[in-house]
PDB file of C-alpha atoms and ligand atoms in Angstrom:
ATOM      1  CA  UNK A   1       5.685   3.091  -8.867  1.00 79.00           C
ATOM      2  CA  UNK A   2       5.252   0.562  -5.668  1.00 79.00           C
ATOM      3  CA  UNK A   3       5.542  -2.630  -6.851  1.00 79.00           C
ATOM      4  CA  UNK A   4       2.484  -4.557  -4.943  1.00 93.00           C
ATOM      5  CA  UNK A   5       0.459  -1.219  -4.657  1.00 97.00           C
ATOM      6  CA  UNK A   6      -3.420  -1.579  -6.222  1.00 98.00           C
ATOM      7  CA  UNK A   7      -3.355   2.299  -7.121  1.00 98.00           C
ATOM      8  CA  UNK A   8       0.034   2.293  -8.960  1.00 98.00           C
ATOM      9  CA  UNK A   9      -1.254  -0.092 -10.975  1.00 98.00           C
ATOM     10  CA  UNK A  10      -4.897   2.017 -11.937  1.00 98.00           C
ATOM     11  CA  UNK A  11      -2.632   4.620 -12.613  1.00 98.00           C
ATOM     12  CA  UNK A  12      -0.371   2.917 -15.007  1.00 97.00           C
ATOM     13  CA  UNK A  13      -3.472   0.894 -16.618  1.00 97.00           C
ATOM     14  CA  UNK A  14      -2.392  -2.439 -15.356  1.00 97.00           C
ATOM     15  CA  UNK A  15      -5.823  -2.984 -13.356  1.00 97.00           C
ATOM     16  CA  UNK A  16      -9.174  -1.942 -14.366  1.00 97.00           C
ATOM     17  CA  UNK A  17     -11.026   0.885 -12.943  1.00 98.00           C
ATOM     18  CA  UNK A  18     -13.796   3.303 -14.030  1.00 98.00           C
ATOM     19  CA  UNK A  19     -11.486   6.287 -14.836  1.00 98.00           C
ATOM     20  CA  UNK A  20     -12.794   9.717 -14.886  1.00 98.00           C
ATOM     21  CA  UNK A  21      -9.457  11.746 -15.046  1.00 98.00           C
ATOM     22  CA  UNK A  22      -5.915  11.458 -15.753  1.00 98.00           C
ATOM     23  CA  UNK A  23      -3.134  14.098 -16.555  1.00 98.00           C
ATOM     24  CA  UNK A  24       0.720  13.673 -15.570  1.00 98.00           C
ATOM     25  CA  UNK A  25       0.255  14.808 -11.809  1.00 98.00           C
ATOM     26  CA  UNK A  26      -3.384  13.440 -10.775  1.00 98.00           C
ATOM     27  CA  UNK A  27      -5.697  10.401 -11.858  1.00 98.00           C
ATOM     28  CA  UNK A  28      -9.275  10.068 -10.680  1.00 98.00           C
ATOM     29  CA  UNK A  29     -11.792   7.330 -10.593  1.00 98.00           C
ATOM     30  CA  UNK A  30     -14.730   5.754  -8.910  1.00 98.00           C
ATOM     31  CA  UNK A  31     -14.419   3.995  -5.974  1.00 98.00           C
ATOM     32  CA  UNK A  32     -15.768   0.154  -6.468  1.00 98.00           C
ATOM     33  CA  UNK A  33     -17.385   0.654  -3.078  1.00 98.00           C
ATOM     34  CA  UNK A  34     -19.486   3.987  -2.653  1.00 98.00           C
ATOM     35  CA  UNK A  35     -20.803   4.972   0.239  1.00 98.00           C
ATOM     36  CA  UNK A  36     -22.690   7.433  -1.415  1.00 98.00           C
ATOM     37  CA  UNK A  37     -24.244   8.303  -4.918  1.00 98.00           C
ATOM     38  CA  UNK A  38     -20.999  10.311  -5.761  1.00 98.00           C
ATOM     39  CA  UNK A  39     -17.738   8.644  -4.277  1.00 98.00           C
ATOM     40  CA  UNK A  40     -14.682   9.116  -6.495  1.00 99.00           C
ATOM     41  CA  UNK A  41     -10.788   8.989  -5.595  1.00 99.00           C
ATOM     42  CA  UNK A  42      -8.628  11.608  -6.978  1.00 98.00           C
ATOM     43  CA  UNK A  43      -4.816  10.472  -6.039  1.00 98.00           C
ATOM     44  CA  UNK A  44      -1.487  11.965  -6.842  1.00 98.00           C
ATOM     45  CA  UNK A  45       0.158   9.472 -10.104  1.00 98.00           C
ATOM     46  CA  UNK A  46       3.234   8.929  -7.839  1.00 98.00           C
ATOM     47  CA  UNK A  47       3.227   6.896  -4.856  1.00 98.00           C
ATOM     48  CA  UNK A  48       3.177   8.327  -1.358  1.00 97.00           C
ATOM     49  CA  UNK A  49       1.659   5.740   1.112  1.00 97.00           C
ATOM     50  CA  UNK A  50      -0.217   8.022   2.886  1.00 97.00           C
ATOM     51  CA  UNK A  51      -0.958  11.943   2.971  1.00 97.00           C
ATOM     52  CA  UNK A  52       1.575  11.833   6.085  1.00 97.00           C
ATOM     53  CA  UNK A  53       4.387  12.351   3.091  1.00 97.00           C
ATOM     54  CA  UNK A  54       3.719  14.892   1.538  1.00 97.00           C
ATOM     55  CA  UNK A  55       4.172  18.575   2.037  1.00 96.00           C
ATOM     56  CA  UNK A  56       5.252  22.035   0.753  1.00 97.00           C
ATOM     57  CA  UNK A  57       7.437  19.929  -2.385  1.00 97.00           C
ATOM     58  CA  UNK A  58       3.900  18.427  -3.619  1.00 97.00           C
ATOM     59  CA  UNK A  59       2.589  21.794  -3.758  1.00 98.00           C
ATOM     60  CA  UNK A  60       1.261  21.547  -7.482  1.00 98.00           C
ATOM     61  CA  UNK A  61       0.162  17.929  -6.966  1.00 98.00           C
ATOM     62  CA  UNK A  62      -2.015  18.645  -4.274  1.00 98.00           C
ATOM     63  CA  UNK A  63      -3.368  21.850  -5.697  1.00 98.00           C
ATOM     64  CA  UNK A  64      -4.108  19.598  -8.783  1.00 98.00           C
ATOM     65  CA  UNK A  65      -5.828  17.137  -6.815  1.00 98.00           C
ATOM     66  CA  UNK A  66      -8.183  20.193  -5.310  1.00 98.00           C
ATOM     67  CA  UNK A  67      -9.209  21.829  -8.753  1.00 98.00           C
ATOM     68  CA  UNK A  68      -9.566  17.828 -10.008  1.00 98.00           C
ATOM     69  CA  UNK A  69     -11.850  17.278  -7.111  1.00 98.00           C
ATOM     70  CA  UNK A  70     -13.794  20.276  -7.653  1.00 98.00           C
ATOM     71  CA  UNK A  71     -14.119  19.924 -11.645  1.00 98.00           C
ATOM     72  CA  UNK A  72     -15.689  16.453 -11.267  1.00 98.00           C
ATOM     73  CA  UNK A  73     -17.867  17.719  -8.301  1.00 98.00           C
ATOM     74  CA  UNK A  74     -19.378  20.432 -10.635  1.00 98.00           C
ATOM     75  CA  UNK A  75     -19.777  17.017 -13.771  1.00 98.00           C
ATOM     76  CA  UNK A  76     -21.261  15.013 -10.849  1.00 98.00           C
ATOM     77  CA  UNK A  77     -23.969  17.837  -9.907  1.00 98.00           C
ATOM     78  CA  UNK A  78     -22.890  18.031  -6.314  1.00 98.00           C
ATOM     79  CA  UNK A  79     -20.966  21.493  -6.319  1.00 98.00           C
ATOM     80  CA  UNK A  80     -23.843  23.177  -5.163  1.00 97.00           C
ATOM     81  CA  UNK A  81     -25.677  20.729  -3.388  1.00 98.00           C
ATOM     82  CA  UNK A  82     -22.454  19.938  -0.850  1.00 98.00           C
ATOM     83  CA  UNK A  83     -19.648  17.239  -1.178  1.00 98.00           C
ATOM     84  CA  UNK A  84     -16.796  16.263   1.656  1.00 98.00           C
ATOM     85  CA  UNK A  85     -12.860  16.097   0.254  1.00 98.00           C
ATOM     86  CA  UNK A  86     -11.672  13.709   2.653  1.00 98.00           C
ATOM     87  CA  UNK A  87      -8.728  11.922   3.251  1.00 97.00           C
ATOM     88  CA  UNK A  88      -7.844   9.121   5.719  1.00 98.00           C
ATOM     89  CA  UNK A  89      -4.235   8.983   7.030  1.00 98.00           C
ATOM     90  CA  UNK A  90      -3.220   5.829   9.642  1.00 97.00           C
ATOM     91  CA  UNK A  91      -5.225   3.323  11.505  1.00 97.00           C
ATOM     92  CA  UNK A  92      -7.165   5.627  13.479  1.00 97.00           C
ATOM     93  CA  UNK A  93      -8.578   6.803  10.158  1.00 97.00           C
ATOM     94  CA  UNK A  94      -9.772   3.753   8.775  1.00 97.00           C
ATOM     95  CA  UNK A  95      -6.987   4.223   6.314  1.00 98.00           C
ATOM     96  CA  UNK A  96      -6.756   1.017   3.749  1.00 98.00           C
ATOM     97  CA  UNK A  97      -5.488   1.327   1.027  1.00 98.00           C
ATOM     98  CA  UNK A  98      -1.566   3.141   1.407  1.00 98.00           C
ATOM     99  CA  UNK A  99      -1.618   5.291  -1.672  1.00 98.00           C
ATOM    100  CA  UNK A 100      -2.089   8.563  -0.708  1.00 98.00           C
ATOM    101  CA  UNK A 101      -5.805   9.152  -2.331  1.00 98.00           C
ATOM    102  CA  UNK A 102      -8.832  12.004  -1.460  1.00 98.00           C
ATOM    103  CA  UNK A 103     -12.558  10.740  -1.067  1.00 98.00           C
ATOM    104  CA  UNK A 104     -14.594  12.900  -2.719  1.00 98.00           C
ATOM    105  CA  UNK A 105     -18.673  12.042  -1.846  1.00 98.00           C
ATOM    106  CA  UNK A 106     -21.458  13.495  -2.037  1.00 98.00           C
ATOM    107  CA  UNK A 107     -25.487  12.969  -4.210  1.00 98.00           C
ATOM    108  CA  UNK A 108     -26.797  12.407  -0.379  1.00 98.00           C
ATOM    109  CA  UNK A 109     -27.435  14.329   2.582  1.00 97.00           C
ATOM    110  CA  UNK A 110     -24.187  13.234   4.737  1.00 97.00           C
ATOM    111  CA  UNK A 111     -24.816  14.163   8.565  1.00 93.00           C
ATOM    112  CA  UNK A 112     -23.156  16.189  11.198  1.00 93.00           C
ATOM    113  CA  UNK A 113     -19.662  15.045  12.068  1.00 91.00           C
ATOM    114  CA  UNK A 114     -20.426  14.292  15.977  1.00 91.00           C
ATOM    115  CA  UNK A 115     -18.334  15.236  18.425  1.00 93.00           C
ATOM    116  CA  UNK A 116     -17.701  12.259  21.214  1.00 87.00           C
TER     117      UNK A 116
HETATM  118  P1  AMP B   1      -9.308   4.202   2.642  1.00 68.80           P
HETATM  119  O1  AMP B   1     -10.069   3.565   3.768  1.00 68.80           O
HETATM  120  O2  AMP B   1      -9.314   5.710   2.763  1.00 68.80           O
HETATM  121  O3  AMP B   1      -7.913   3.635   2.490  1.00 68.80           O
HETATM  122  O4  AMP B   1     -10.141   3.894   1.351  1.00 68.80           O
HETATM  123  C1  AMP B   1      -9.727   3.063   0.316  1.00 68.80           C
HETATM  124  C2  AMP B   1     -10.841   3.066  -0.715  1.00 68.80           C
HETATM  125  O5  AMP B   1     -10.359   2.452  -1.883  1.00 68.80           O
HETATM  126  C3  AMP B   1     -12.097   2.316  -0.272  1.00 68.80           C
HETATM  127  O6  AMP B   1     -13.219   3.199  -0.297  1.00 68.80           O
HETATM  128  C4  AMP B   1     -12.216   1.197  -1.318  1.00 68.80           C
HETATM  129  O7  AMP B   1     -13.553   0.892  -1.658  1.00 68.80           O
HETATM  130  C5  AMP B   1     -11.433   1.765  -2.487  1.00 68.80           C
HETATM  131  N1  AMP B   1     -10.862   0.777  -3.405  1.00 68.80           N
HETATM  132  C6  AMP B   1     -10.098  -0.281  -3.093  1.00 68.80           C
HETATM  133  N2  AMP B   1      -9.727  -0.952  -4.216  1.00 68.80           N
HETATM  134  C7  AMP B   1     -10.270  -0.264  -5.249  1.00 68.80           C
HETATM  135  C8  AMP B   1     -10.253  -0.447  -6.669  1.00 68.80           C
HETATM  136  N3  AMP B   1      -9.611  -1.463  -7.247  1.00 68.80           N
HETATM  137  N4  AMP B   1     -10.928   0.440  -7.432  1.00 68.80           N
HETATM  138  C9  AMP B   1     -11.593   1.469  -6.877  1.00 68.80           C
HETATM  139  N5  AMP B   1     -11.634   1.695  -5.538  1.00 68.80           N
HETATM  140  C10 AMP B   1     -10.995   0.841  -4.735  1.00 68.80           C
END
């Protein structure tokens, strides 16, 4: 666990947060700002600041984090009707907060991604 980092502390239970899912690899919950009618964040329980660290030894954490994502997508109603799995990495992303962590959204028609 990161000391001053706002996910360790949703995972351990220190700060509030509207949990949907927790087992000893993944947590999930909803993000306090959505963008959309579905926006949840499934992240790995132990810290990684950003997606950048991880690799073939997180294997069964981020295969967890997939069938996680797509479990809650089917509870949400959006499995059918489309969702993104997204995850910002570094500045150029937009990237926030530096716990590794996987946007899912969806409930709303969510445009092209346009080229520039
Ligand atoms: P990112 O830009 O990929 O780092 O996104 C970070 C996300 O975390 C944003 O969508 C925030 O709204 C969300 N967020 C930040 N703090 C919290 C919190 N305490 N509970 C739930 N979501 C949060």
């Amino acid at each position: 666990m990161a000391t001053d980092c706002i996910f360790c502390k949703i995972v351990a239970g220190e700060i509030p947060s509207d949990k949907l899912y927790q087992d000893e690899l993944v947590t999930a919950f909803r993000d306090i700002r959505p963008v959309a009618p579905v926006h949840i964040l499934v992240i790995p329980n132990a810290h990684s600041s950003s997606v950048t660290e991880m690799g073939d030894g997180d294997a069964a954490t981020l295969g967890r984090i997939v069938a996680v994502a797509n479990q809650l997508a089917k509870q949400e109603g959006v499995s059918k009707s489309g969702f993104r799995l997204l995850c910002n990495a570094g500045p150029d992303a937009g990237q926030v907060v530096y716990h590794t962590h996987f946007h899912l959204i969806g409930g709303r028609e969510l445009g092209p991604m346009v080229a520039r």
